[in-house]
Amino acid sequence: MKNKALYPGSFDPLTNGHVDLIRRGLSMFDQVAVGVLKNPSKRPLFSLKERVEMVKEAMGHNPRVRVLAFDGLLVDLVRDMGDPVVLRGLRVVSDFEYEFQMALMNRKMNPGYEVVFMMPDERYTYLSSSMVRQVALLGGSVRNFVPPLVAKRIEKKTKTKKPVHA
Ligand code: PNS
């Protein structure tokens, strides 16, 4: 039996949906490690250090939540960690195709790769980090979408970048 899960992602930024999923993971596993990808393909809003800090703070420095940074292949991290179950969120059917492909690709590279999909609360079905980033960069409020401490950091970062209406 596996009692450890690894929840990988870019978390740029951490959203209320991510927090909900980590909490759900904690109801199933003794330990949830959150793996923060160092170099997401899109230009990140937050540095790796900031993204790691935000997850730790938002989870109240819970000793059952370990936050780590990773680079390279997810399967390599999974192997190095002793094959924890990988946790991923499924919000809508369209998420499934990408997740299915990624999971099977990863399992081809590491036959011990196991993934558990969990649904976040329906309140977060529409939420994504990329949309939160877009709203933030265009001067909108993100307070309904992310934990308060993340909203504060976003406001600080985007304060000087208000759009101009010509
Ligand atoms: O939630 P996200 O930000 O879409 O997370 C995607 C993530 C980090 C799980 C995925 O991009 C990943 O695992 N990246 C590491 C590189 C890798 O292993 N790529 C092969 C996937 S088939």
PDB file of C-alpha atoms and ligand atoms in Angstrom:
ATOM      1  CA  MET A   1       0.000   0.000   0.000  1.00  0.00           C
ATOM      2  CA  LYS A   2       1.180   3.493  -0.808  1.00  0.00           C
ATOM      3  CA  ASN A   3       0.713   6.144   1.826  1.00  0.00           C
ATOM      4  CA  LYS A   4       2.511   8.941   0.054  1.00  0.00           C
ATOM      5  CA  ALA A   5       1.303  11.042  -2.832  1.00  0.00           C
ATOM      6  CA  LEU A   6       3.099  13.495  -5.066  1.00  0.00           C
ATOM      7  CA  TYR A   7       1.066  16.359  -6.506  1.00  0.00           C
ATOM      8  CA  PRO A   8       3.103  17.919  -9.350  1.00  0.00           C
ATOM      9  CA  GLY A   9       2.374  21.172 -11.147  1.00  0.00           C
ATOM     10  CA  SER A  10       3.559  24.642 -12.062  1.00  0.00           C
ATOM     11  CA  PHE A  11       1.460  26.418  -9.410  1.00  0.00           C
ATOM     12  CA  ASP A  12       1.933  29.772 -11.126  1.00  0.00           C
ATOM     13  CA  PRO A  13       0.070  30.808  -9.069  1.00  0.00           C
ATOM     14  CA  LEU A  14      -1.418  28.400  -6.540  1.00  0.00           C
ATOM     15  CA  THR A  15      -5.226  28.621  -6.820  1.00  0.00           C
ATOM     16  CA  ASN A  16      -8.087  27.726  -4.481  1.00  0.00           C
ATOM     17  CA  GLY A  17      -8.591  24.649  -6.673  1.00  0.00           C
ATOM     18  CA  HIS A  18      -5.031  23.467  -5.954  1.00  0.00           C
ATOM     19  CA  VAL A  19      -5.513  23.992  -2.218  1.00  0.00           C
ATOM     20  CA  ASP A  20      -8.761  22.005  -2.360  1.00  0.00           C
ATOM     21  CA  LEU A  21      -6.973  19.161  -4.139  1.00  0.00           C
ATOM     22  CA  ILE A  22      -4.093  19.076  -1.645  1.00  0.00           C
ATOM     23  CA  ARG A  23      -6.642  18.882   1.185  1.00  0.00           C
ATOM     24  CA  ARG A  24      -8.446  16.031  -0.561  1.00  0.00           C
ATOM     25  CA  GLY A  25      -5.097  14.292  -1.009  1.00  0.00           C
ATOM     26  CA  LEU A  26      -4.456  14.623   2.725  1.00  0.00           C
ATOM     27  CA  SER A  27      -7.728  12.828   3.413  1.00  0.00           C
ATOM     28  CA  MET A  28      -6.436   9.808   1.477  1.00  0.00           C
ATOM     29  CA  PHE A  29      -2.681   9.809   2.057  1.00  0.00           C
ATOM     30  CA  ASP A  30      -0.515  10.267   5.160  1.00  0.00           C
ATOM     31  CA  GLN A  31       1.806  12.602   3.285  1.00  0.00           C
ATOM     32  CA  VAL A  32       1.324  14.772   0.229  1.00  0.00           C
ATOM     33  CA  ALA A  33       4.430  16.123  -1.453  1.00  0.00           C
ATOM     34  CA  VAL A  34       3.782  19.086  -3.716  1.00  0.00           C
ATOM     35  CA  GLY A  35       6.286  19.110  -6.597  1.00  0.00           C
ATOM     36  CA  VAL A  36       6.707  22.576  -8.077  1.00  0.00           C
ATOM     37  CA  LEU A  37       8.039  22.504 -11.634  1.00  0.00           C
ATOM     38  CA  LYS A  38      11.081  24.752 -11.996  1.00  0.00           C
ATOM     39  CA  ASN A  39      10.650  25.783 -15.604  1.00  0.00           C
ATOM     40  CA  PRO A  40       7.073  25.850 -16.874  1.00  0.00           C
ATOM     41  CA  SER A  41       7.012  26.422 -20.648  1.00  0.00           C
ATOM     42  CA  LYS A  42       5.073  29.666 -20.286  1.00  0.00           C
ATOM     43  CA  ARG A  43       6.960  32.657 -18.842  1.00  0.00           C
ATOM     44  CA  PRO A  44       6.209  32.338 -15.120  1.00  0.00           C
ATOM     45  CA  LEU A  45       4.616  35.178 -13.149  1.00  0.00           C
ATOM     46  CA  PHE A  46       6.303  33.950  -9.970  1.00  0.00           C
ATOM     47  CA  SER A  47       9.818  32.652  -9.461  1.00  0.00           C
ATOM     48  CA  LEU A  48      10.325  29.074  -8.335  1.00  0.00           C
ATOM     49  CA  LYS A  49      11.203  30.274  -4.811  1.00  0.00           C
ATOM     50  CA  GLU A  50       8.021  32.355  -4.618  1.00  0.00           C
ATOM     51  CA  ARG A  51       5.841  29.496  -5.866  1.00  0.00           C
ATOM     52  CA  VAL A  52       7.329  27.101  -3.292  1.00  0.00           C
ATOM     53  CA  GLU A  53       6.852  29.673  -0.492  1.00  0.00           C
ATOM     54  CA  MET A  54       3.234  30.305  -1.487  1.00  0.00           C
ATOM     55  CA  VAL A  55       2.332  26.608  -1.278  1.00  0.00           C
ATOM     56  CA  LYS A  56       4.012  26.263   2.133  1.00  0.00           C
ATOM     57  CA  GLU A  57       2.282  29.357   3.504  1.00  0.00           C
ATOM     58  CA  ALA A  58      -1.134  28.524   2.061  1.00  0.00           C
ATOM     59  CA  MET A  59      -1.004  25.046   3.621  1.00  0.00           C
ATOM     60  CA  GLY A  60      -0.084  26.576   6.989  1.00  0.00           C
ATOM     61  CA  HIS A  61       3.302  24.798   7.035  1.00  0.00           C
ATOM     62  CA  ASN A  62       1.423  21.530   7.602  1.00  0.00           C
ATOM     63  CA  PRO A  63       3.995  18.826   8.508  1.00  0.00           C
ATOM     64  CA  ARG A  64       2.085  16.345   6.309  1.00  0.00           C
ATOM     65  CA  VAL A  65       2.682  18.558   3.265  1.00  0.00           C
ATOM     66  CA  ARG A  66       6.208  18.616   1.897  1.00  0.00           C
ATOM     67  CA  VAL A  67       6.902  21.163  -0.810  1.00  0.00           C
ATOM     68  CA  LEU A  68       9.764  20.560  -3.196  1.00  0.00           C
ATOM     69  CA  ALA A  69      11.019  22.004  -6.442  1.00  0.00           C
ATOM     70  CA  PHE A  70      11.789  19.812  -9.411  1.00  0.00           C
ATOM     71  CA  ASP A  71      13.224  20.095 -12.869  1.00  0.00           C
ATOM     72  CA  GLY A  72      13.324  17.605 -15.715  1.00  0.00           C
ATOM     73  CA  LEU A  73      11.100  14.574 -16.047  1.00  0.00           C
ATOM     74  CA  LEU A  74       8.348  13.857 -13.550  1.00  0.00           C
ATOM     75  CA  VAL A  75       9.073  10.122 -13.794  1.00  0.00           C
ATOM     76  CA  ASP A  76      12.636  10.736 -12.592  1.00  0.00           C
ATOM     77  CA  LEU A  77      11.350  12.578  -9.521  1.00  0.00           C
ATOM     78  CA  VAL A  78       8.808   9.809  -8.881  1.00  0.00           C
ATOM     79  CA  ARG A  79      11.546   7.165  -9.079  1.00  0.00           C
ATOM     80  CA  ASP A  80      13.886   9.175  -6.814  1.00  0.00           C
ATOM     81  CA  MET A  81      11.078   9.504  -4.249  1.00  0.00           C
ATOM     82  CA  GLY A  82      10.435   5.741  -4.144  1.00  0.00           C
ATOM     83  CA  ASP A  83       7.388   5.655  -6.423  1.00  0.00           C
ATOM     84  CA  PRO A  84       4.706   7.627  -4.566  1.00  0.00           C
ATOM     85  CA  VAL A  85       1.250   7.786  -6.132  1.00  0.00           C
ATOM     86  CA  VAL A  86       0.951  10.819  -8.388  1.00  0.00           C
ATOM     87  CA  LEU A  87      -2.040  13.001  -7.654  1.00  0.00           C
ATOM     88  CA  ARG A  88      -3.665  15.080 -10.383  1.00  0.00           C
ATOM     89  CA  GLY A  89      -6.870  17.060 -10.526  1.00  0.00           C
ATOM     90  CA  LEU A  90      -9.583  16.569 -13.135  1.00  0.00           C
ATOM     91  CA  ARG A  91     -11.883  19.568 -13.447  1.00  0.00           C
ATOM     92  CA  VAL A  92     -13.673  18.934 -16.706  1.00  0.00           C
ATOM     93  CA  VAL A  93     -13.738  16.227 -19.364  1.00  0.00           C
ATOM     94  CA  SER A  94     -11.319  18.181 -21.537  1.00  0.00           C
ATOM     95  CA  ASP A  95      -8.636  17.810 -18.848  1.00  0.00           C
ATOM     96  CA  PHE A  96      -8.880  14.068 -19.185  1.00  0.00           C
ATOM     97  CA  GLU A  97      -7.349  13.722 -22.624  1.00  0.00           C
ATOM     98  CA  TYR A  98      -4.131  15.508 -21.691  1.00  0.00           C
ATOM     99  CA  GLU A  99      -3.913  13.754 -18.319  1.00  0.00           C
ATOM    100  CA  PHE A 100      -4.553  10.340 -19.874  1.00  0.00           C
ATOM    101  CA  GLN A 101      -1.847  10.860 -22.467  1.00  0.00           C
ATOM    102  CA  MET A 102       0.635  12.169 -19.903  1.00  0.00           C
ATOM    103  CA  ALA A 103      -0.074   9.308 -17.484  1.00  0.00           C
ATOM    104  CA  LEU A 104       0.377   6.617 -20.121  1.00  0.00           C
ATOM    105  CA  MET A 105       3.530   8.262 -21.453  1.00  0.00           C
ATOM    106  CA  ASN A 106       4.915   8.374 -17.911  1.00  0.00           C
ATOM    107  CA  ARG A 107       3.936   4.773 -17.257  1.00  0.00           C
ATOM    108  CA  LYS A 108       5.711   3.709 -20.435  1.00  0.00           C
ATOM    109  CA  MET A 109       8.876   5.315 -19.052  1.00  0.00           C
ATOM    110  CA  ASN A 110       8.333   3.971 -15.505  1.00  0.00           C
ATOM    111  CA  PRO A 111       6.061   0.888 -15.245  1.00  0.00           C
ATOM    112  CA  GLY A 112       5.682   1.594 -11.509  1.00  0.00           C
ATOM    113  CA  TYR A 113       4.011   4.941 -12.238  1.00  0.00           C
ATOM    114  CA  GLU A 114       0.553   5.138 -10.666  1.00  0.00           C
ATOM    115  CA  VAL A 115      -1.748   8.124 -10.814  1.00  0.00           C
ATOM    116  CA  VAL A 116      -4.872   8.994  -8.857  1.00  0.00           C
ATOM    117  CA  PHE A 117      -7.228  11.622 -10.263  1.00  0.00           C
ATOM    118  CA  MET A 118      -9.334  13.638  -7.874  1.00  0.00           C
ATOM    119  CA  MET A 119     -12.084  16.128  -8.615  1.00  0.00           C
ATOM    120  CA  PRO A 120     -11.806  19.498  -6.939  1.00  0.00           C
ATOM    121  CA  ASP A 121     -14.964  20.973  -5.444  1.00  0.00           C
ATOM    122  CA  GLU A 122     -17.348  22.076  -8.202  1.00  0.00           C
ATOM    123  CA  ARG A 123     -16.824  25.684  -7.061  1.00  0.00           C
ATOM    124  CA  TYR A 124     -13.377  25.505  -8.669  1.00  0.00           C
ATOM    125  CA  THR A 125     -14.214  23.721 -11.903  1.00  0.00           C
ATOM    126  CA  TYR A 126     -13.611  26.813 -14.019  1.00  0.00           C
ATOM    127  CA  LEU A 127     -10.385  27.869 -12.314  1.00  0.00           C
ATOM    128  CA  SER A 128      -6.947  27.707 -13.908  1.00  0.00           C
ATOM    129  CA  SER A 129      -3.638  29.352 -13.104  1.00  0.00           C
ATOM    130  CA  SER A 130      -3.326  30.654 -16.653  1.00  0.00           C
ATOM    131  CA  MET A 131      -6.651  32.517 -16.435  1.00  0.00           C
ATOM    132  CA  VAL A 132      -5.751  33.888 -13.012  1.00  0.00           C
ATOM    133  CA  ARG A 133      -2.452  35.131 -14.477  1.00  0.00           C
ATOM    134  CA  GLN A 134      -4.260  36.772 -17.356  1.00  0.00           C
ATOM    135  CA  VAL A 135      -6.775  38.534 -15.088  1.00  0.00           C
ATOM    136  CA  ALA A 136      -3.968  39.675 -12.784  1.00  0.00           C
ATOM    137  CA  LEU A 137      -1.794  41.007 -15.589  1.00  0.00           C
ATOM    138  CA  LEU A 138      -4.763  42.937 -17.012  1.00  0.00           C
ATOM    139  CA  GLY A 139      -5.438  44.607 -13.679  1.00  0.00           C
ATOM    140  CA  GLY A 140      -8.444  42.542 -12.484  1.00  0.00           C
ATOM    141  CA  SER A 141      -9.033  41.292  -8.960  1.00  0.00           C
ATOM    142  CA  VAL A 142      -8.069  37.682  -8.277  1.00  0.00           C
ATOM    143  CA  ARG A 143      -9.334  37.621  -4.690  1.00  0.00           C
ATOM    144  CA  ASN A 144     -12.072  35.070  -5.443  1.00  0.00           C
ATOM    145  CA  PHE A 145      -9.687  32.659  -7.103  1.00  0.00           C
ATOM    146  CA  VAL A 146      -6.584  32.308  -4.939  1.00  0.00           C
ATOM    147  CA  PRO A 147      -5.742  32.174  -1.215  1.00  0.00           C
ATOM    148  CA  PRO A 148      -5.550  35.674   0.364  1.00  0.00           C
ATOM    149  CA  LEU A 149      -1.767  35.559   0.760  1.00  0.00           C
ATOM    150  CA  VAL A 150      -1.373  34.709  -2.933  1.00  0.00           C
ATOM    151  CA  ALA A 151      -3.764  37.541  -3.890  1.00  0.00           C
ATOM    152  CA  LYS A 152      -1.630  39.967  -1.875  1.00  0.00           C
ATOM    153  CA  ARG A 153       1.540  38.847  -3.623  1.00  0.00           C
ATOM    154  CA  ILE A 154      -0.148  39.129  -7.025  1.00  0.00           C
ATOM    155  CA  GLU A 155      -1.399  42.630  -6.266  1.00  0.00           C
ATOM    156  CA  LYS A 156       2.089  43.676  -5.214  1.00  0.00           C
ATOM    157  CA  LYS A 157       3.582  42.247  -8.384  1.00  0.00           C
ATOM    158  CA  THR A 158       1.046  43.676 -10.833  1.00  0.00           C
ATOM    159  CA  LYS A 159       0.381  47.035  -9.121  1.00  0.00           C
ATOM    160  CA  THR A 160       2.647  48.869 -11.504  1.00  0.00           C
ATOM    161  CA  LYS A 161       1.290  47.177 -14.619  1.00  0.00           C
ATOM    162  CA  LYS A 162      -2.219  48.622 -14.979  1.00  0.00           C
ATOM    163  CA  PRO A 163      -3.503  48.513 -18.587  1.00  0.00           C
ATOM    164  CA  VAL A 164      -3.970  51.747 -20.480  1.00  0.00           C
ATOM    165  CA  HIS A 165      -7.378  52.470 -22.097  1.00  0.00           C
ATOM    166  CA  ALA A 166      -6.784  54.470 -25.239  1.00  0.00           C
TER     167      ALA A 166
HETATM  168  O1  PNS B   1      -0.638  21.453 -13.615  1.00  0.00           O
HETATM  169  P1  PNS B   1       0.396  21.713 -14.669  1.00  0.00           P
HETATM  170  O2  PNS B   1       1.080  23.021 -14.430  1.00  0.00           O
HETATM  171  O3  PNS B   1      -0.178  21.584 -16.038  1.00  0.00           O
HETATM  172  O4  PNS B   1       1.498  20.554 -14.463  1.00  0.00           O
HETATM  173  C1  PNS B   1       2.106  19.894 -15.521  1.00  0.00           C
HETATM  174  C2  PNS B   1       3.248  18.991 -15.019  1.00  0.00           C
HETATM  175  C3  PNS B   1       4.230  19.754 -14.170  1.00  0.00           C
HETATM  176  C4  PNS B   1       2.675  17.836 -14.216  1.00  0.00           C
HETATM  177  C5  PNS B   1       3.941  18.427 -16.291  1.00  0.00           C
HETATM  178  O5  PNS B   1       4.198  19.466 -17.179  1.00  0.00           O
HETATM  179  C6  PNS B   1       5.235  17.692 -16.003  1.00  0.00           C
HETATM  180  O6  PNS B   1       5.226  16.634 -15.429  1.00  0.00           O
HETATM  181  N1  PNS B   1       6.352  18.307 -16.392  1.00  0.00           N
HETATM  182  C7  PNS B   1       7.665  17.751 -16.169  1.00  0.00           C
HETATM  183  C8  PNS B   1       8.289  17.294 -17.481  1.00  0.00           C
HETATM  184  C9  PNS B   1       7.762  15.939 -17.864  1.00  0.00           C
HETATM  185  O7  PNS B   1       7.881  14.956 -17.164  1.00  0.00           O
HETATM  186  N2  PNS B   1       7.174  15.880 -19.086  1.00  0.00           N
HETATM  187  C10 PNS B   1       6.676  14.668 -19.653  1.00  0.00           C
HETATM  188  C11 PNS B   1       5.201  14.531 -19.481  1.00  0.00           C
HETATM  189  S1  PNS B   1       4.662  13.279 -20.580  1.00  0.00           S
END
